[in-house]
mmCIF file of C-alpha atoms and ligand atoms in Angstrom:
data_model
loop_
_atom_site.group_PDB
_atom_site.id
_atom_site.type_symbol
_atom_site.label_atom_id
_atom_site.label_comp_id
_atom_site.label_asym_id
_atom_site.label_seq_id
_atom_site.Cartn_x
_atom_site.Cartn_y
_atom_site.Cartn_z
ATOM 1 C CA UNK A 1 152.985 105.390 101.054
ATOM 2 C CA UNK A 2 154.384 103.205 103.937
ATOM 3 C CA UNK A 3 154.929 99.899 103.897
ATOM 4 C CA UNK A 4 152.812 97.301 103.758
ATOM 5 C CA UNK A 5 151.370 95.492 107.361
ATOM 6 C CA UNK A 6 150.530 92.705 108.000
ATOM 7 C CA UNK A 7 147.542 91.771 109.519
ATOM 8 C CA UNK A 8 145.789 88.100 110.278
ATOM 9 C CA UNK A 9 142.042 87.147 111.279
ATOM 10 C CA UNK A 10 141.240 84.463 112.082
ATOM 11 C CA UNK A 11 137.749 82.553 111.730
ATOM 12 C CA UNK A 12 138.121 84.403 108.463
ATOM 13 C CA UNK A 13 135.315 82.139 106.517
ATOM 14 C CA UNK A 14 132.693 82.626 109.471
ATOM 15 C CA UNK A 15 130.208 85.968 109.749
ATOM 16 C CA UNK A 16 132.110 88.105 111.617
ATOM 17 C CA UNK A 17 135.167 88.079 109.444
ATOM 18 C CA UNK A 18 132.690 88.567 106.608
ATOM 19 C CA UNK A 19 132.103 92.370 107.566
ATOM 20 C CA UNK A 20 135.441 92.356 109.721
ATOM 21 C CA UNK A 21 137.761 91.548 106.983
ATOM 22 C CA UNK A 22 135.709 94.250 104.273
ATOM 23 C CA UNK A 23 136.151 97.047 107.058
ATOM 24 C CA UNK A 24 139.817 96.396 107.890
ATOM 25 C CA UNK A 25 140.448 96.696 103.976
ATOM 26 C CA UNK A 26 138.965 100.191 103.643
ATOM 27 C CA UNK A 27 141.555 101.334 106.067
ATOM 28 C CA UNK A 28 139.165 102.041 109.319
ATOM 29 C CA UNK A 29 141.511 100.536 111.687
ATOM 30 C CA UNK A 30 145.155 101.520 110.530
ATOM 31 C CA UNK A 31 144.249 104.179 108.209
ATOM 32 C CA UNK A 32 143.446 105.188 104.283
ATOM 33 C CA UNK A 33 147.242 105.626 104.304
ATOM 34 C CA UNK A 34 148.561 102.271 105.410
ATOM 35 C CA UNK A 35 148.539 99.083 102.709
ATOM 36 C CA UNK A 36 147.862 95.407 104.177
ATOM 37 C CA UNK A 37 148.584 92.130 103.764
ATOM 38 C CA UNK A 38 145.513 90.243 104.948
ATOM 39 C CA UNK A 39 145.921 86.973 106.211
ATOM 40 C CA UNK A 40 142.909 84.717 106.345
ATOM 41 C CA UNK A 41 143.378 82.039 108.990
ATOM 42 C CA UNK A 42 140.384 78.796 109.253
ATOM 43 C CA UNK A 43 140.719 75.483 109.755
ATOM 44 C CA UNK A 44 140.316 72.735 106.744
ATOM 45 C CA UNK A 45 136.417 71.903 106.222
ATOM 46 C CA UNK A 46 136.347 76.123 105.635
ATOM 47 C CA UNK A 47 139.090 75.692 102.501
ATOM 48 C CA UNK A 48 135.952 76.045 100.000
ATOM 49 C CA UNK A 49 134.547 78.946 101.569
ATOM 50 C CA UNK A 50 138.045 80.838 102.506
ATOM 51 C CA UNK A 51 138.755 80.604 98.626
ATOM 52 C CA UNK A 52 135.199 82.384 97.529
ATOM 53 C CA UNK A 53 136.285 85.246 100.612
ATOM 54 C CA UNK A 54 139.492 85.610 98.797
ATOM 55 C CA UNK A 55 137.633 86.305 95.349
ATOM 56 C CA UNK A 56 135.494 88.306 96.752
ATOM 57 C CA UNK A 57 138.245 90.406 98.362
ATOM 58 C CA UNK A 58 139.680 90.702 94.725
ATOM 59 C CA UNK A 59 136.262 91.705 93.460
ATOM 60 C CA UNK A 60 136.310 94.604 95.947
ATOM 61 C CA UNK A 61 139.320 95.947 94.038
ATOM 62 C CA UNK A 62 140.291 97.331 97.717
ATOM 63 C CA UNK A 63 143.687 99.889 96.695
ATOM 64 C CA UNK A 64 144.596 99.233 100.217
ATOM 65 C CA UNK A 65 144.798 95.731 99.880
ATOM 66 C CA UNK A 66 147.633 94.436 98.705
ATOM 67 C CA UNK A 67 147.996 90.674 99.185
ATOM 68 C CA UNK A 68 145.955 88.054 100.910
ATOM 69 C CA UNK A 69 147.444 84.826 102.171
ATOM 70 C CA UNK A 70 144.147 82.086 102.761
ATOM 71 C CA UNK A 71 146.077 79.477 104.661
ATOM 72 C CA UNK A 72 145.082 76.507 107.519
ATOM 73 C CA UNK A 73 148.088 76.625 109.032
ATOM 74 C CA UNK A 74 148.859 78.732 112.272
ATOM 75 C CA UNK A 75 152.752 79.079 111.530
ATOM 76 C CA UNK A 76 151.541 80.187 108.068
ATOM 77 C CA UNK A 77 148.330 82.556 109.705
ATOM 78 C CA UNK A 78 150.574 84.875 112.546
ATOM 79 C CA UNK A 79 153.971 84.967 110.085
ATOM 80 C CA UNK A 80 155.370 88.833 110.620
ATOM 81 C CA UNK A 81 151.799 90.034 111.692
ATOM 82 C CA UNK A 82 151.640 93.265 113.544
ATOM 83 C CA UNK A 83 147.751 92.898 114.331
ATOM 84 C CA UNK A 84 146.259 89.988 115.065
ATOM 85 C CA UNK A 85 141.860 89.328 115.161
ATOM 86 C CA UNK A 86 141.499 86.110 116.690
ATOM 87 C CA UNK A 87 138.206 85.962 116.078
ATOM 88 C CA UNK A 88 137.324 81.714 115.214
ATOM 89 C CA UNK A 89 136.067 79.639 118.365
ATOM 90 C CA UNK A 90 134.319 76.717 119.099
ATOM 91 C CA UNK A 91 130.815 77.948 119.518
ATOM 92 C CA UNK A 92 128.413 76.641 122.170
ATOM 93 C CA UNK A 93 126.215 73.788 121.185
ATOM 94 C CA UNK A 94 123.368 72.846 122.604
ATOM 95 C CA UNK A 95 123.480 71.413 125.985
ATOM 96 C CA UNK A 96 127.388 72.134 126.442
ATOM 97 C CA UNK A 97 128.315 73.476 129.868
ATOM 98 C CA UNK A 98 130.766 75.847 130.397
ATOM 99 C CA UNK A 99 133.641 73.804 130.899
ATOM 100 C CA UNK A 100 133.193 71.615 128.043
ATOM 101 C CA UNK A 101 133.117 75.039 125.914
ATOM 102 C CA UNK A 102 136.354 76.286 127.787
ATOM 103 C CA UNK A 103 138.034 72.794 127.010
ATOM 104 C CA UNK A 104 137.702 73.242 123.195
ATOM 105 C CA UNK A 105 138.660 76.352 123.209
ATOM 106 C CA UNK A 106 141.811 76.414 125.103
ATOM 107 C CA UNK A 107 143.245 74.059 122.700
ATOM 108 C CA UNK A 108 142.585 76.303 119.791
ATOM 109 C CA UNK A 109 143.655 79.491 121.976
ATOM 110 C CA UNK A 110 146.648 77.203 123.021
ATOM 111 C CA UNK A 111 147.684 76.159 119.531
ATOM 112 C CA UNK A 112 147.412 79.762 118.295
ATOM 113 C CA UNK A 113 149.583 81.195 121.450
ATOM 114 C CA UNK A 114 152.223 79.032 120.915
ATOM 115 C CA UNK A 115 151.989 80.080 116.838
ATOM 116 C CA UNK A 116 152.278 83.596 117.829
ATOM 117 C CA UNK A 117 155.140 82.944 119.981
ATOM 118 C CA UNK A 118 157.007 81.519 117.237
ATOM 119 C CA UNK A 119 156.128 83.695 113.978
ATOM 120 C CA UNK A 120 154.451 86.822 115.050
ATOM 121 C CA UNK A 121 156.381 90.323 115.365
ATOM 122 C CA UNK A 122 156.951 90.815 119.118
ATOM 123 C CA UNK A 123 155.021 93.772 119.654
ATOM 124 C CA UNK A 124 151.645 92.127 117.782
ATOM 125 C CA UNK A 125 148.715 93.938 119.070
ATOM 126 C CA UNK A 126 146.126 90.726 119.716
ATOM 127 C CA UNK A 127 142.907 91.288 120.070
ATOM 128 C CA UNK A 128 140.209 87.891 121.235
ATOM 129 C CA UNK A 129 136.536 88.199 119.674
ATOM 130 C CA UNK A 130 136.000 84.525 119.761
ATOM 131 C CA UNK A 131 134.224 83.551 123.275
ATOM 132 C CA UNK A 132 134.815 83.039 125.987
ATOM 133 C CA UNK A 133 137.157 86.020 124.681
ATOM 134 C CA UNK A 134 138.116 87.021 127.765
ATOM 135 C CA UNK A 135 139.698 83.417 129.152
ATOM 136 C CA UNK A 136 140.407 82.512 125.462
ATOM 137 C CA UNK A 137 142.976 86.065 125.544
ATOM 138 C CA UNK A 138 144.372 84.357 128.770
ATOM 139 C CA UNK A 139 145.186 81.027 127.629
ATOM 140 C CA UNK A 140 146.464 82.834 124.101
ATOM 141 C CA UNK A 141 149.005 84.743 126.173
ATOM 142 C CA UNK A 142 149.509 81.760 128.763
ATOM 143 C CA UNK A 143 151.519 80.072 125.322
ATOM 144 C CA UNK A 144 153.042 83.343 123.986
ATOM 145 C CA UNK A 145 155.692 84.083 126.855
ATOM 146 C CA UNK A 146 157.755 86.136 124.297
ATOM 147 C CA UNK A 147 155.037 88.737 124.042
ATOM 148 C CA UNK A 148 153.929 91.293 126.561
ATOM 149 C CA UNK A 149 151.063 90.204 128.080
ATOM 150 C CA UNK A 150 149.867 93.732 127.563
ATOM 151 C CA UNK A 151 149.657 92.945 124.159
ATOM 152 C CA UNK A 152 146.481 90.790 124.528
ATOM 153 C CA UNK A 153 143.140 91.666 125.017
ATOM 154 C CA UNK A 154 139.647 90.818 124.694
ATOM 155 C CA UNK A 155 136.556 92.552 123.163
ATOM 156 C CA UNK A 156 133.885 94.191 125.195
ATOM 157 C CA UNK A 157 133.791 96.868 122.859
ATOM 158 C CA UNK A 158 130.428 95.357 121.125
ATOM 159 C CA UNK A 159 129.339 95.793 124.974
ATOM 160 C CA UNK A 160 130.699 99.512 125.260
ATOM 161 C CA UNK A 161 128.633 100.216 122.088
ATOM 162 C CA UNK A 162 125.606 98.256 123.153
ATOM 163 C CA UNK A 163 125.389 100.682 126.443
ATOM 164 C CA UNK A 164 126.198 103.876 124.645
ATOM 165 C CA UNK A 165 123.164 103.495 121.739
ATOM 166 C CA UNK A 166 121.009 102.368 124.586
ATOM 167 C CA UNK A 167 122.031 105.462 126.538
ATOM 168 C CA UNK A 168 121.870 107.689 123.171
ATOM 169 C CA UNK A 169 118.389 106.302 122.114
ATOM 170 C CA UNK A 170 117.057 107.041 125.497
ATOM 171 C CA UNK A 171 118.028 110.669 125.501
ATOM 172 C CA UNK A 172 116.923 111.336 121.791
ATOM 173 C CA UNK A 173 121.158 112.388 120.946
ATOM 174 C CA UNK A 174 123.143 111.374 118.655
ATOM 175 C CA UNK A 175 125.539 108.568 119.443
ATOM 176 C CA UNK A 176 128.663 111.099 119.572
ATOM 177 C CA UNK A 177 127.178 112.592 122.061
ATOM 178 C CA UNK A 178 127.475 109.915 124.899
ATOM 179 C CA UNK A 179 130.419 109.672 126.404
ATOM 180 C CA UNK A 180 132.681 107.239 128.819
ATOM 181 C CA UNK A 181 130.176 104.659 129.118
ATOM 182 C CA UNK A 182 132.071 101.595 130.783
ATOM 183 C CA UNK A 183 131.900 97.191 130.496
ATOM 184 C CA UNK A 184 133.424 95.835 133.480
ATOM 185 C CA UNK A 185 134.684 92.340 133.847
ATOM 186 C CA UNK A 186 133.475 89.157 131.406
ATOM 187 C CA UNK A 187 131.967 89.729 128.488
ATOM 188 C CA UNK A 188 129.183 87.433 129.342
ATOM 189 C CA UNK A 189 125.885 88.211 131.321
ATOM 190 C CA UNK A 190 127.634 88.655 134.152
ATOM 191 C CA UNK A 191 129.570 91.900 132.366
ATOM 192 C CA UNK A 192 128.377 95.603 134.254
ATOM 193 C CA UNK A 193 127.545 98.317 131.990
ATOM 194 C CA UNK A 194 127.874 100.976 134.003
ATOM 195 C CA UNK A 195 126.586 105.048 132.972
ATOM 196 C CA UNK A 196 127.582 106.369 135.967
ATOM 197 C CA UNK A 197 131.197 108.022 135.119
ATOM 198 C CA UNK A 198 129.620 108.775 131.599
ATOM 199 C CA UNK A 199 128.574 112.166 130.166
ATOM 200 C CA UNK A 200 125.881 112.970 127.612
ATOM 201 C CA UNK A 201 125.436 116.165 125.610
ATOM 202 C CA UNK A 202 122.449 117.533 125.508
ATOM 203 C CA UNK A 203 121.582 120.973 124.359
ATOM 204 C CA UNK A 204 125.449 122.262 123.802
ATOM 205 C CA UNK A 205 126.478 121.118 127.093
ATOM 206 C CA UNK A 206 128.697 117.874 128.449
ATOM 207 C CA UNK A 207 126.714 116.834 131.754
ATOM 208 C CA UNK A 208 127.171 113.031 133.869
ATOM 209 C CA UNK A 209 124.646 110.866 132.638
ATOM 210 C CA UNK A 210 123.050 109.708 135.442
ATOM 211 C CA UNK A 211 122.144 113.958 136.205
ATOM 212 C CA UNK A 212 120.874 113.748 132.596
ATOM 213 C CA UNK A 213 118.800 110.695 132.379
ATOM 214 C CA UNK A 214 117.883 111.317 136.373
ATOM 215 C CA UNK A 215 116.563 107.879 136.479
ATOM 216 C CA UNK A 216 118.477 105.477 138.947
ATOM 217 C CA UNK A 217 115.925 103.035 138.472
ATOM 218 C CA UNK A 218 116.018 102.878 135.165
ATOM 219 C CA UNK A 219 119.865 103.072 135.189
ATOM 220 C CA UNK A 220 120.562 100.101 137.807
ATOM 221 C CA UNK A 221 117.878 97.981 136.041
ATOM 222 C CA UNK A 222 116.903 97.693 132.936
ATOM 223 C CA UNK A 223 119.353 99.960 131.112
ATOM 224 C CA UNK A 224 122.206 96.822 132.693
ATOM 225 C CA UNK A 225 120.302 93.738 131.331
ATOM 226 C CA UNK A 226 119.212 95.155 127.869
ATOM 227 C CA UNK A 227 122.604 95.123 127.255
ATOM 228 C CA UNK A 228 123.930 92.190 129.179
ATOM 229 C CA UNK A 229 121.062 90.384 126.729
ATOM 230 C CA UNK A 230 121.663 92.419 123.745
ATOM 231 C CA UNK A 231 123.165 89.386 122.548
ATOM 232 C CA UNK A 232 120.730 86.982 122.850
ATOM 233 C CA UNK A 233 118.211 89.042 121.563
ATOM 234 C CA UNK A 234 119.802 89.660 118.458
ATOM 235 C CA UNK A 235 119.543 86.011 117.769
ATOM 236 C CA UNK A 236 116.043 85.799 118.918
ATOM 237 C CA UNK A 237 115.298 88.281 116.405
ATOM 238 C CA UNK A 238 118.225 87.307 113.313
ATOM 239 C CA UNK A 239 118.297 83.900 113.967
ATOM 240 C CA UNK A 240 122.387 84.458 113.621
ATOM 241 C CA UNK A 241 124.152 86.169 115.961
ATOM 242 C CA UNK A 242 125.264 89.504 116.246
ATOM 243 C CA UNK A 243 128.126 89.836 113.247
ATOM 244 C CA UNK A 244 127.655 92.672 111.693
ATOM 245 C CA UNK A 245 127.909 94.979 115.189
ATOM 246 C CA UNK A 246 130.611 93.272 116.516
ATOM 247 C CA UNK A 247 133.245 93.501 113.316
ATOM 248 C CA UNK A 248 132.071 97.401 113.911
ATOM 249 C CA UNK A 249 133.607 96.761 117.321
ATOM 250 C CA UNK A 250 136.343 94.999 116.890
ATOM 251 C CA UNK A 251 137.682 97.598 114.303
ATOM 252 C CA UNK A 252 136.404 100.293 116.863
ATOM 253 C CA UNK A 253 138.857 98.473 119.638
ATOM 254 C CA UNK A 254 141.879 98.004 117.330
ATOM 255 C CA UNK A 255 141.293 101.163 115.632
ATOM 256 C CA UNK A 256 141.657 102.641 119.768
ATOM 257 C CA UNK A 257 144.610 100.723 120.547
ATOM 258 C CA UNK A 258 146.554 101.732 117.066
ATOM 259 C CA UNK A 259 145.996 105.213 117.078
ATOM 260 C CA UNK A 260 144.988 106.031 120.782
ATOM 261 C CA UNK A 261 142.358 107.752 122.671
ATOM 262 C CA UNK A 262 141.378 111.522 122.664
ATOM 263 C CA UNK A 263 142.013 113.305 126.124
ATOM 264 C CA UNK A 264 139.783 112.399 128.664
ATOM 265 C CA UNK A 265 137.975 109.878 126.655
ATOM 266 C CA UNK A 266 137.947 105.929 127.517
ATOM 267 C CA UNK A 267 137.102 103.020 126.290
ATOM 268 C CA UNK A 268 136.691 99.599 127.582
ATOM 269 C CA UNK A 269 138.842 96.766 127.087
ATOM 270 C CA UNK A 270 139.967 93.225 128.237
ATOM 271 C CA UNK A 271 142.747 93.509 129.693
ATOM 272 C CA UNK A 272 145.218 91.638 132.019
ATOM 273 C CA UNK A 273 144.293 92.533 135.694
ATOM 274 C CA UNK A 274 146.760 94.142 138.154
ATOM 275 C CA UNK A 275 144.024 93.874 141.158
ATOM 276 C CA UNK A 276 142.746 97.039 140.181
ATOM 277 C CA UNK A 277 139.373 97.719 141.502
ATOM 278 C CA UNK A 278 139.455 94.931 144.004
ATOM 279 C CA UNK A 279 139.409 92.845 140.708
ATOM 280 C CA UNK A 280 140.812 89.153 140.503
ATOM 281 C CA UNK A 281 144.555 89.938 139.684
ATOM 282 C CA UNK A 282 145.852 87.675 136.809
ATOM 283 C CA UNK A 283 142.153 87.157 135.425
ATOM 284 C CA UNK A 284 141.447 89.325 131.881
ATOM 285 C CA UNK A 285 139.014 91.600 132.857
ATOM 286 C CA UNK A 286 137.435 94.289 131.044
ATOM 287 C CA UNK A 287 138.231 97.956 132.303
ATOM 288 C CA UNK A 288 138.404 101.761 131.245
ATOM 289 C CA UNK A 289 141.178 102.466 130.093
ATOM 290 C CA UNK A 290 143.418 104.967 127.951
ATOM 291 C CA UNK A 291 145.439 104.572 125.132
ATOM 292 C CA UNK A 292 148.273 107.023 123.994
ATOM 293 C CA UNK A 293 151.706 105.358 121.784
ATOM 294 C CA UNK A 294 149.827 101.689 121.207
ATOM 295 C CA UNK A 295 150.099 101.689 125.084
ATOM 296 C CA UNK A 296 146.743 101.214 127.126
ATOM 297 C CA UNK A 297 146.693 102.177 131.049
ATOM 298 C CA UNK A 298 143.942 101.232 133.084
ATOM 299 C CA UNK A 299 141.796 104.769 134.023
ATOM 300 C CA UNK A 300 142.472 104.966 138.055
ATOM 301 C CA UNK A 301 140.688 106.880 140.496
ATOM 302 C CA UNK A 302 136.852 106.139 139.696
ATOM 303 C CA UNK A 303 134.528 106.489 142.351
ATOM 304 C CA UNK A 304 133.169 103.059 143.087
ATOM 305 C CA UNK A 305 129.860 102.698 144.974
ATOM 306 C CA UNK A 306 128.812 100.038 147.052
ATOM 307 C CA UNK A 307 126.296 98.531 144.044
ATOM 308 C CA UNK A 308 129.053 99.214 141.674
ATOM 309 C CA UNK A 309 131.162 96.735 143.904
ATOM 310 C CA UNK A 310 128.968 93.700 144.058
ATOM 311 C CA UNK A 311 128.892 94.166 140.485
ATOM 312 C CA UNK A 312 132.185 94.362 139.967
ATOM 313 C CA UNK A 313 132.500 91.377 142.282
ATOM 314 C CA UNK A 314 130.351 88.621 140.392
ATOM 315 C CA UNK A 315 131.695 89.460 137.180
ATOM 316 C CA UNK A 316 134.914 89.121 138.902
ATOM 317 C CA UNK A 317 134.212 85.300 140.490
ATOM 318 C CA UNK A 318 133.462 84.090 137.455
ATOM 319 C CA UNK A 319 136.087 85.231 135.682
ATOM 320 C CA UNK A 320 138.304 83.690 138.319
ATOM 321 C CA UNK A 321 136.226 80.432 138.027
ATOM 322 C CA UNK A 322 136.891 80.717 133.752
ATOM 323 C CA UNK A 323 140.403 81.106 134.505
ATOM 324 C CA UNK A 324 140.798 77.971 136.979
ATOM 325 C CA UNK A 325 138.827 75.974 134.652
ATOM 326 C CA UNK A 326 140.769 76.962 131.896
ATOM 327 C CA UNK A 327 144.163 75.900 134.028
ATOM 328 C CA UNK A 328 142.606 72.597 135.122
ATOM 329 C CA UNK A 329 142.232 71.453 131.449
ATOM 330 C CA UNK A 330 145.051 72.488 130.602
ATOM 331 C CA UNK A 331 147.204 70.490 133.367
ATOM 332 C CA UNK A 332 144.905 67.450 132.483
ATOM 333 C CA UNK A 333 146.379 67.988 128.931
HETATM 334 P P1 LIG B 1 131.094 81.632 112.865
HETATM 335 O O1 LIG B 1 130.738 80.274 113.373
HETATM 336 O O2 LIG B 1 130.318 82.221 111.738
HETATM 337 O O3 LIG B 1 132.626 81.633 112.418
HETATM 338 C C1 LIG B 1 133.631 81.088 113.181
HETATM 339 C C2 LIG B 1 134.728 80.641 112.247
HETATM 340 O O4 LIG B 1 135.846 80.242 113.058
HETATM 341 C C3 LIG B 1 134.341 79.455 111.391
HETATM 342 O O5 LIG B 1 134.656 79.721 110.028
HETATM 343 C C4 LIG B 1 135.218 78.330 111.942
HETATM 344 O O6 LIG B 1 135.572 77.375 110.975
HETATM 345 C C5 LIG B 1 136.422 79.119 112.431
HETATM 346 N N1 LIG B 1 137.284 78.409 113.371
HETATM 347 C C6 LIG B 1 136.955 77.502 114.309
HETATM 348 N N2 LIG B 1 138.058 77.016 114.903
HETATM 349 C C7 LIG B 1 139.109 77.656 114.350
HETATM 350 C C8 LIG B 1 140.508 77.577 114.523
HETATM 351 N N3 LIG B 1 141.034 76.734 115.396
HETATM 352 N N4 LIG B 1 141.307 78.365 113.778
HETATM 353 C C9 LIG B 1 140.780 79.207 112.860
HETATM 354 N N5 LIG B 1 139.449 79.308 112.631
HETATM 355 C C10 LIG B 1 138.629 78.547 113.366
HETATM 356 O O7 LIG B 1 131.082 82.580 114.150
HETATM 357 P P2 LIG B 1 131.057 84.164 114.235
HETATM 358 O O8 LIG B 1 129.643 84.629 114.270
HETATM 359 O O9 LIG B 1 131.961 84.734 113.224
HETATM 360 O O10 LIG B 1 131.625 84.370 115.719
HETATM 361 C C11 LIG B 1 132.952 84.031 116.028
HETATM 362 C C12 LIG B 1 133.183 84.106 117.528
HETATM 363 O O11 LIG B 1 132.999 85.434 118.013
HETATM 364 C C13 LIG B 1 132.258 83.228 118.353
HETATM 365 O O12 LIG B 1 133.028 82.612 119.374
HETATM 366 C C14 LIG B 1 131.309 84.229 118.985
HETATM 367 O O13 LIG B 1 130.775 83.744 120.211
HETATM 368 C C15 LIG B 1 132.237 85.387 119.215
HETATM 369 N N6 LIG B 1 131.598 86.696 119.421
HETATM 370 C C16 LIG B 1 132.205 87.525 120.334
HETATM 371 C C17 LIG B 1 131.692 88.767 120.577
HETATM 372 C C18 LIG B 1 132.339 89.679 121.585
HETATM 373 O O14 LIG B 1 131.754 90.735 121.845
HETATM 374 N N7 LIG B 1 133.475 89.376 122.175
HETATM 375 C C19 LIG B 1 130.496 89.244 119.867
HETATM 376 C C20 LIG B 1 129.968 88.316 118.906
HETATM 377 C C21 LIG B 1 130.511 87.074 118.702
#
């Protein structure tokens, strides 16, 4: 058996980690081969409900799990990690704007870049659940200078899956089926789900999706804001948002990164821009991409209509907005 990895999330007493941590100890991001340390990273008023994770952990009698470390402390959380879930934020309250939710937040994402910087292995794969992931992956990097900045990303894999069971529901397929579906930009309501370099199989046979569903309408409208609102209507409905689906996705998106994407498959991720796509270069913005030795490259090439571009370009604005936000609180600091 190899040796042990070591592997932190953090938010680790909130929902998310409560599926997250479970499915990352079965082995369904790094394989049923490869042991773990798990370290659980919260902050202090979440000591109490860290320790009743940890026993529950136990109580799963997990053979893959091999230690956990519960710990409040950053330079404790990221020690020798080679995978890192950030997935604890500052949610929105009630009546915050934007910036007052991007000013908690890069402090936390601040405190944790500089932690990574310090502790982490260098080639740490971090992935940034906790919103506004996107910005928050920015900032994170922004402090970790001795990482690649490749090495950061943010989730719009809940997204990617959002679109694809929309798109599989629709057609009566299984999920398996639907292929290539992409998120560009934030993951916010701004984000563009977009079918139209995506194929479906139906009866034996790979065909584009928008041939297959034949319904433009259907996939410029409403097919784009169910899933842009998927979000909110999950808390309309639970009351709690979305957990459950997105530790699926998070595991799906690390699981991607670690082991790499079959041939002529992509997947969407938040990534650092280059300007590709006429997108804001320097902002993280969520593109197709492929993934072959831990090493993601941004899928070239796509044909981009004209709708696709002023989709592509609001997404992009605000994301360039998050990001000078996100810089003006931090020079204030
Ligand atoms: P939650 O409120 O149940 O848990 C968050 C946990 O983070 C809490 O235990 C809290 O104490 C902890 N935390 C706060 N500040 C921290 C810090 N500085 N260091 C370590 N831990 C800290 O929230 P939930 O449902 O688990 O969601 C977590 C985040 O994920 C939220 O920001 C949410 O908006 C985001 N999210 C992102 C999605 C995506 O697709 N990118 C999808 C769903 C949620």
């Amino acid at each position: 058996m190899a040796e042990p990895i070591r592997v932190v999330v953090t938010g680790a007493a909130g929902q998310i980690a409560y599926s997250l941590l479970y499915m990352i100890a079965r082995g369904e991001v790094f394989g049923k081969d490869q042991p773990l340390i798990l370290h659980l990273l919260d902050i202090p008023p979440m000591v109490g409900v860290l320790e009743g994770v940890v026993m529950e952990l136990a109580d799963c009698a997990l053979p893959l799990l091999r230690e956990v470390v519960p710990t409040t402390d950053p330079l404790v959380g990221f020690k020798d990690v080679s995978a890192a879930f950030l997935v604890g934020a500052m949610p929105r309250k009630e009546g915050m704007e934007r910036k007052d939710l991007l000013s908690a937040n890069v402090k936390i994402f601040k405190v944790q870049g500089e932690a990574l910087d310090k502790v982490a292995k260098k080639d740490v794969k971090v992935l940034v659940v906790g919103n506004p992931a996107n910005t928050n992956a920015l900032v994170c990097s922004n402090y970790a200078p001795s990482i690649p900045k490749e090495n950061f990303s943010a989730m719009t894999r809940l997204d990617q899956n959002r679109a694809a069971s929309q798109l599989a529901n629709k057609m009566g397929v299984p999920i398996t089926s639907v292929s290539n579906v992409i998120i560009w930009g934030n993951h916010s309501s701004t984000q563009y789900p977009d079918a139209s370099q995506g194929t479906i199989l139906i009866n034996g046979e790979w065909k584009p999706i928008a041939q297959a569903v034949n319904d433009n309408a259907y996939l410029q409208g409403s097919f784009i804001e169910t899933v842009q609102k998927r979000g909110a209507a999950v808390i309309g409905a639970r009351k709690m948002s979305s957990a459950m689906s997105a530790a699926k996705a998070a595991c799906d998106h690390m699981h991607d990164w670690w082991n790499g994407t079959a041939p002529g498959k992509f997947v969407s991720m938040g990534v650092f821009s280059d300007g590709s796509y006429g997108s804001p270069k320097g902002v993280v913005f969520s593109f197709p991409v492929e993934i072959k030795n831990k090493q993601w490259k941004i899928v070239d090439n796509l044909p981009i209509t004209d709708f696709a571009k002023g989709k592509l370009n609001v997404t992009g604005t605000e994301l360039q907005e998050e990001k000078d936000e996100a810089m003006s609180v931090l020079d204030s600091n």
